[in-house]
């Protein structure tokens, strides 16, 4: 009976996670696909800069509490849950107020910097969304901590699906889209998602009469390095677009965003495998020691490289066709940008798995410094490179920062786990015959 329940748990949780990831990617890509055709170059660039800015604040707020809340609710006795939830709500409320203050304080400055007067009003309106998204994040974390995932999937599906349907209707009926309507829509769908998530989470919601500051401190201390890593990573991914908006135009930021979105599709297998490697590395270091981490890193990176390289080669050979198909003919400058960002994609598996390994074995502080180091280099290189090469300078900056971060990470891995980078190439080549023998040849022979 226990085995059956355990099997049901893995099947259900796995199914909801897969559905959430697939629907999220499909809705996000679909919304982008139609938006880039409806909006003119300047308006799409403004929307890109707006999303980049609020995403940073959302990650700043969620990154500090998310992992800590899930860890402690799932691991602590139920008698402590009231204190943990109350302290989490207190931290989230405090951080939400800070985000709103920052948003209001920088709204007018950013609209002037990016030469887009409408941006300030968009930022002011989005403050209502900050209040709702904070509550939604907590509800989702509480549900996950109790090993339930249906509410997370349903609320995410409603939020992203409604946005996609609105954009699709506007495209089909040739309706003009206002960026203000898009922000209002985000607020409405967030409100619906919060109510939906509450019905799935209400059983687990319980609060203490006062804030337990010991738990407040414990949650904060656990999450601070994961929070720092998340902020550094998102800054590294968005600083290029922000500086392009300031130094060139919103149009340039929009073109760069198109190249990034296409390469993000290539990055999907990396994210999927990272989720698998995280618990595996934590478990194997307990049972087998440091030596197991060396194999796990080399094998996982080799597998990713074997999967990614054919896709990267296809995109490189048919870049013009891919850009025209995905973004239309309004962004020819995205073609040379994509060539450079595809080269950066070859480094992503190495960097992502480094972070996964270090976090899973408790070296979150080291991972934070590594990500921060790369982000700072990218920031320092952006200004001179954009001024010299224009829009291509942002891509060159990311590539050079990625190479330097890659070298630093490999030095750390060599010292910590004696990782040999050349083994990743061996595992990559071995992947194809292994895959053929296991999943193509064997089933045929079994049939016969």
Short mmCIF file of C-alpha atoms in Angstrom, two decimals, residues 63-332:
data_model
loop_
_atom_site.label_atom_id
_atom_site.label_comp_id
_atom_site.label_asym_id
_atom_site.label_seq_id
_atom_site.Cartn_x
_atom_site.Cartn_y
_atom_site.Cartn_z
CA UNK A 63 14.50 34.39 -4.03
CA UNK A 64 15.02 35.15 -0.36
CA UNK A 65 12.06 33.20 1.00
CA UNK A 66 11.09 30.54 -1.57
CA UNK A 67 13.61 27.74 -0.94
CA UNK A 68 13.77 28.42 2.80
CA UNK A 69 9.99 28.18 3.22
CA UNK A 70 9.77 24.91 1.28
CA UNK A 71 12.72 23.38 3.14
CA UNK A 72 11.56 24.20 6.67
CA UNK A 73 7.86 23.41 6.27
CA UNK A 74 8.65 20.05 4.66
CA UNK A 75 11.31 19.21 7.25
CA UNK A 76 10.01 20.61 10.54
CA UNK A 77 7.35 19.27 12.88
CA UNK A 78 3.80 20.50 12.22
CA UNK A 79 3.79 22.33 15.54
CA UNK A 80 6.33 24.78 14.05
CA UNK A 81 4.44 25.41 10.81
CA UNK A 82 2.39 28.32 12.21
CA UNK A 83 5.55 30.15 13.25
CA UNK A 84 7.29 29.44 9.92
CA UNK A 85 4.34 30.61 7.81
CA UNK A 86 3.83 33.75 9.90
CA UNK A 87 7.53 34.64 9.71
CA UNK A 88 7.49 34.00 5.94
CA UNK A 89 4.53 36.33 5.45
CA UNK A 90 6.29 38.98 7.54
CA UNK A 91 9.49 38.74 5.44
CA UNK A 92 7.50 38.82 2.19
CA UNK A 93 5.47 41.85 3.34
CA UNK A 94 8.64 43.69 4.30
CA UNK A 95 10.34 42.88 0.99
CA UNK A 96 7.21 43.77 -1.01
CA UNK A 97 7.15 47.24 0.57
CA UNK A 98 10.83 47.68 -0.30
CA UNK A 99 10.15 46.59 -3.91
CA UNK A 100 7.29 49.10 -4.20
CA UNK A 101 9.45 51.90 -2.80
CA UNK A 102 12.25 51.06 -5.25
CA UNK A 103 9.74 50.80 -8.09
CA UNK A 104 8.22 54.21 -7.32
CA UNK A 105 11.61 55.78 -6.69
CA UNK A 106 13.20 54.65 -9.96
CA UNK A 107 10.15 54.77 -12.27
CA UNK A 108 10.63 58.32 -13.53
CA UNK A 109 14.42 58.02 -13.69
CA UNK A 110 14.26 54.84 -15.83
CA UNK A 111 11.65 56.35 -18.16
CA UNK A 112 14.03 59.27 -18.80
CA UNK A 113 17.11 57.01 -19.08
CA UNK A 114 15.39 54.75 -21.65
CA UNK A 115 13.68 57.69 -23.40
CA UNK A 116 10.25 56.10 -22.91
CA UNK A 117 7.87 58.41 -20.96
CA UNK A 118 5.11 55.76 -20.75
CA UNK A 119 7.35 53.50 -18.64
CA UNK A 120 6.86 55.45 -15.41
CA UNK A 121 3.07 54.91 -15.48
CA UNK A 122 3.54 51.19 -16.20
CA UNK A 123 5.78 50.87 -13.13
CA UNK A 124 3.30 52.74 -10.91
CA UNK A 125 0.38 50.54 -12.01
CA UNK A 126 2.38 47.33 -11.46
CA UNK A 127 2.67 48.02 -7.71
CA UNK A 128 -0.73 46.34 -7.28
CA UNK A 129 0.71 43.23 -8.96
CA UNK A 130 3.60 43.17 -6.45
CA UNK A 131 1.13 42.75 -3.58
CA UNK A 132 -0.68 39.88 -5.33
CA UNK A 133 2.39 38.04 -6.63
CA UNK A 134 3.91 37.99 -3.14
CA UNK A 135 0.86 36.19 -1.73
CA UNK A 136 0.75 33.81 -4.72
CA UNK A 137 4.41 32.86 -4.27
CA UNK A 138 3.83 32.02 -0.59
CA UNK A 139 0.72 29.94 -1.36
CA UNK A 140 2.61 28.00 -4.04
CA UNK A 141 5.59 27.36 -1.75
CA UNK A 142 3.36 26.15 1.09
CA UNK A 143 1.59 23.75 -1.26
CA UNK A 144 4.88 22.39 -2.65
CA UNK A 145 6.26 21.95 0.86
CA UNK A 146 3.28 19.69 1.59
CA UNK A 147 4.09 17.62 -1.53
CA UNK A 148 1.14 18.93 -3.54
CA UNK A 149 1.50 20.50 -7.00
CA UNK A 150 -1.94 20.73 -8.59
CA UNK A 151 -2.67 24.24 -7.34
CA UNK A 152 0.71 25.49 -8.54
CA UNK A 153 -0.04 24.15 -12.01
CA UNK A 154 -3.63 25.45 -12.16
CA UNK A 155 -2.77 28.97 -10.93
CA UNK A 156 0.19 29.19 -13.32
CA UNK A 157 -1.95 27.90 -16.20
CA UNK A 158 -4.64 30.52 -15.54
CA UNK A 159 -2.16 33.37 -15.29
CA UNK A 160 -0.12 32.55 -18.39
CA UNK A 161 -2.97 31.09 -20.42
CA UNK A 162 -5.24 34.14 -20.03
CA UNK A 163 -2.41 36.46 -21.09
CA UNK A 164 -1.72 34.31 -24.16
CA UNK A 165 -5.42 34.14 -25.16
CA UNK A 166 -5.75 37.95 -24.94
CA UNK A 167 -2.70 38.49 -27.16
CA UNK A 168 -3.93 35.82 -29.60
CA UNK A 169 -7.39 37.45 -29.87
CA UNK A 170 -5.77 40.83 -30.53
CA UNK A 171 -3.64 39.28 -33.27
CA UNK A 172 -6.51 37.40 -34.95
CA UNK A 173 -8.86 40.41 -34.98
CA UNK A 174 -6.10 42.94 -35.67
CA UNK A 175 -6.78 44.84 -32.44
CA UNK A 176 -4.35 47.43 -31.15
CA UNK A 177 -2.61 46.45 -27.89
CA UNK A 178 -1.88 49.01 -25.22
CA UNK A 179 0.94 48.23 -22.80
CA UNK A 180 -1.29 49.58 -20.04
CA UNK A 181 -3.92 46.94 -20.86
CA UNK A 182 -1.22 44.25 -20.64
CA UNK A 183 -0.29 45.38 -17.12
CA UNK A 184 -3.95 45.55 -16.06
CA UNK A 185 -4.39 42.03 -17.44
CA UNK A 186 -1.43 40.82 -15.36
CA UNK A 187 -3.04 42.26 -12.22
CA UNK A 188 -6.43 40.66 -12.97
CA UNK A 189 -4.94 37.21 -13.74
CA UNK A 190 -2.77 37.43 -10.62
CA UNK A 191 -5.87 38.12 -8.51
CA UNK A 192 -7.67 35.12 -10.01
CA UNK A 193 -4.56 32.95 -9.49
CA UNK A 194 -4.31 33.99 -5.83
CA UNK A 195 -7.94 33.03 -5.18
CA UNK A 196 -7.46 29.72 -7.04
CA UNK A 197 -4.25 28.92 -5.17
CA UNK A 198 -5.93 29.73 -1.83
CA UNK A 199 -8.49 26.96 -2.34
CA UNK A 200 -5.68 24.43 -2.83
CA UNK A 201 -3.61 25.78 0.09
CA UNK A 202 -6.17 26.78 2.72
CA UNK A 203 -5.92 23.41 4.51
CA UNK A 204 -2.25 24.10 5.28
CA UNK A 205 -2.63 27.79 6.20
CA UNK A 206 -2.28 28.52 9.90
CA UNK A 207 -0.80 31.56 11.63
CA UNK A 208 0.62 32.30 15.05
CA UNK A 209 -0.46 35.33 17.10
CA UNK A 210 2.91 37.01 16.80
CA UNK A 211 6.04 36.89 14.66
CA UNK A 212 8.67 34.46 15.92
CA UNK A 213 11.89 36.38 15.29
CA UNK A 214 14.03 33.27 15.72
CA UNK A 215 12.27 31.77 12.70
CA UNK A 216 12.42 35.13 10.94
CA UNK A 217 16.20 35.13 11.34
CA UNK A 218 16.53 31.43 10.45
CA UNK A 219 14.54 31.82 7.22
CA UNK A 220 16.47 34.95 6.29
CA UNK A 221 19.89 33.41 6.95
CA UNK A 222 19.10 30.28 4.96
CA UNK A 223 17.82 32.20 1.96
CA UNK A 224 20.31 35.06 1.74
CA UNK A 225 22.94 33.33 -0.44
CA UNK A 226 20.39 31.66 -2.71
CA UNK A 227 18.78 35.10 -2.93
CA UNK A 228 22.11 36.70 -3.83
CA UNK A 229 22.76 34.07 -6.49
CA UNK A 230 19.31 34.61 -8.04
CA UNK A 231 19.74 38.39 -8.13
CA UNK A 232 23.25 38.17 -9.61
CA UNK A 233 22.05 35.70 -12.26
CA UNK A 234 19.05 37.80 -13.32
CA UNK A 235 21.19 40.94 -13.44
CA UNK A 236 23.70 39.12 -15.64
CA UNK A 237 20.84 38.13 -17.98
CA UNK A 238 19.10 41.52 -18.15
CA UNK A 239 21.85 44.14 -17.79
CA UNK A 240 22.63 43.92 -21.52
CA UNK A 241 19.06 44.89 -22.50
CA UNK A 242 18.93 47.67 -19.91
CA UNK A 243 22.20 49.24 -21.07
CA UNK A 244 21.17 48.92 -24.71
CA UNK A 245 18.00 50.83 -23.85
CA UNK A 246 20.05 53.55 -22.15
CA UNK A 247 22.98 53.80 -24.61
CA UNK A 248 21.15 53.15 -27.92
CA UNK A 249 17.34 52.81 -27.84
CA UNK A 250 14.42 50.66 -26.71
CA UNK A 251 14.40 49.21 -30.25
CA UNK A 252 17.90 47.80 -29.69
CA UNK A 253 16.81 46.22 -26.38
CA UNK A 254 13.88 44.58 -28.18
CA UNK A 255 16.11 43.12 -30.92
CA UNK A 256 18.53 41.75 -28.32
CA UNK A 257 15.61 40.22 -26.40
CA UNK A 258 14.58 38.27 -29.51
CA UNK A 259 18.01 36.63 -29.78
CA UNK A 260 17.93 35.81 -26.06
CA UNK A 261 14.45 34.26 -26.29
CA UNK A 262 15.52 31.99 -29.13
CA UNK A 263 18.61 30.80 -27.24
CA UNK A 264 16.44 30.26 -24.14
CA UNK A 265 14.58 27.58 -26.11
CA UNK A 266 17.90 25.76 -26.50
CA UNK A 267 18.39 26.08 -22.74
CA UNK A 268 15.27 24.04 -21.85
CA UNK A 269 17.14 20.67 -21.60
CA UNK A 270 19.72 22.34 -19.31
CA UNK A 271 17.01 23.46 -16.87
CA UNK A 272 15.35 20.04 -16.94
CA UNK A 273 18.55 18.14 -16.22
CA UNK A 274 19.54 20.60 -13.48
CA UNK A 275 16.34 19.67 -11.61
CA UNK A 276 17.33 16.00 -11.83
CA UNK A 277 20.99 16.49 -10.88
CA UNK A 278 20.24 18.61 -7.77
CA UNK A 279 18.76 15.83 -5.57
CA UNK A 280 21.06 13.21 -7.11
CA UNK A 281 24.23 15.09 -6.15
CA UNK A 282 22.96 15.78 -2.63
CA UNK A 283 22.16 12.09 -2.15
CA UNK A 284 25.33 10.70 -3.75
CA UNK A 285 27.76 12.85 -1.79
CA UNK A 286 26.19 11.49 1.41
CA UNK A 287 26.58 7.86 0.28
CA UNK A 288 29.66 7.85 -1.98
CA UNK A 289 31.63 10.97 -1.09
CA UNK A 290 33.24 13.69 -3.24
CA UNK A 291 34.28 11.26 -6.00
CA UNK A 292 30.64 10.77 -7.01
CA UNK A 293 30.27 14.51 -7.70
CA UNK A 294 33.12 14.41 -10.25
CA UNK A 295 31.36 11.71 -12.29
CA UNK A 296 27.93 13.28 -11.93
CA UNK A 297 29.14 16.69 -13.17
CA UNK A 298 31.16 15.31 -16.08
CA UNK A 299 28.41 12.92 -17.15
CA UNK A 300 25.56 15.45 -16.91
CA UNK A 301 27.46 18.15 -18.81
CA UNK A 302 28.52 15.63 -21.48
CA UNK A 303 24.90 14.50 -21.92
CA UNK A 304 23.72 18.10 -22.21
CA UNK A 305 26.38 18.95 -24.77
CA UNK A 306 25.37 15.93 -26.87
CA UNK A 307 21.74 17.10 -26.80
CA UNK A 308 22.43 20.80 -27.37
CA UNK A 309 25.08 20.78 -30.10
CA UNK A 310 22.80 19.50 -32.92
CA UNK A 311 20.20 22.15 -32.04
CA UNK A 312 22.82 24.90 -31.88
CA UNK A 313 24.26 23.85 -35.27
CA UNK A 314 20.77 23.90 -36.80
CA UNK A 315 20.07 27.39 -35.46
CA UNK A 316 23.47 28.63 -36.64
CA UNK A 317 23.02 27.27 -40.20
CA UNK A 318 19.42 28.51 -40.54
CA UNK A 319 19.57 31.67 -38.43
CA UNK A 320 17.83 33.92 -40.99
CA UNK A 321 14.95 31.47 -41.40
CA UNK A 322 14.55 30.98 -37.62
CA UNK A 323 14.55 34.72 -36.84
CA UNK A 324 12.07 35.47 -39.64
CA UNK A 325 9.82 32.58 -38.56
CA UNK A 326 9.82 33.51 -34.87
CA UNK A 327 9.99 37.32 -34.93
CA UNK A 328 9.06 38.33 -38.49
CA UNK A 329 11.11 40.57 -40.78
CA UNK A 330 11.25 43.66 -38.54
CA UNK A 331 14.42 42.60 -36.69
CA UNK A 332 17.27 41.82 -39.14
#
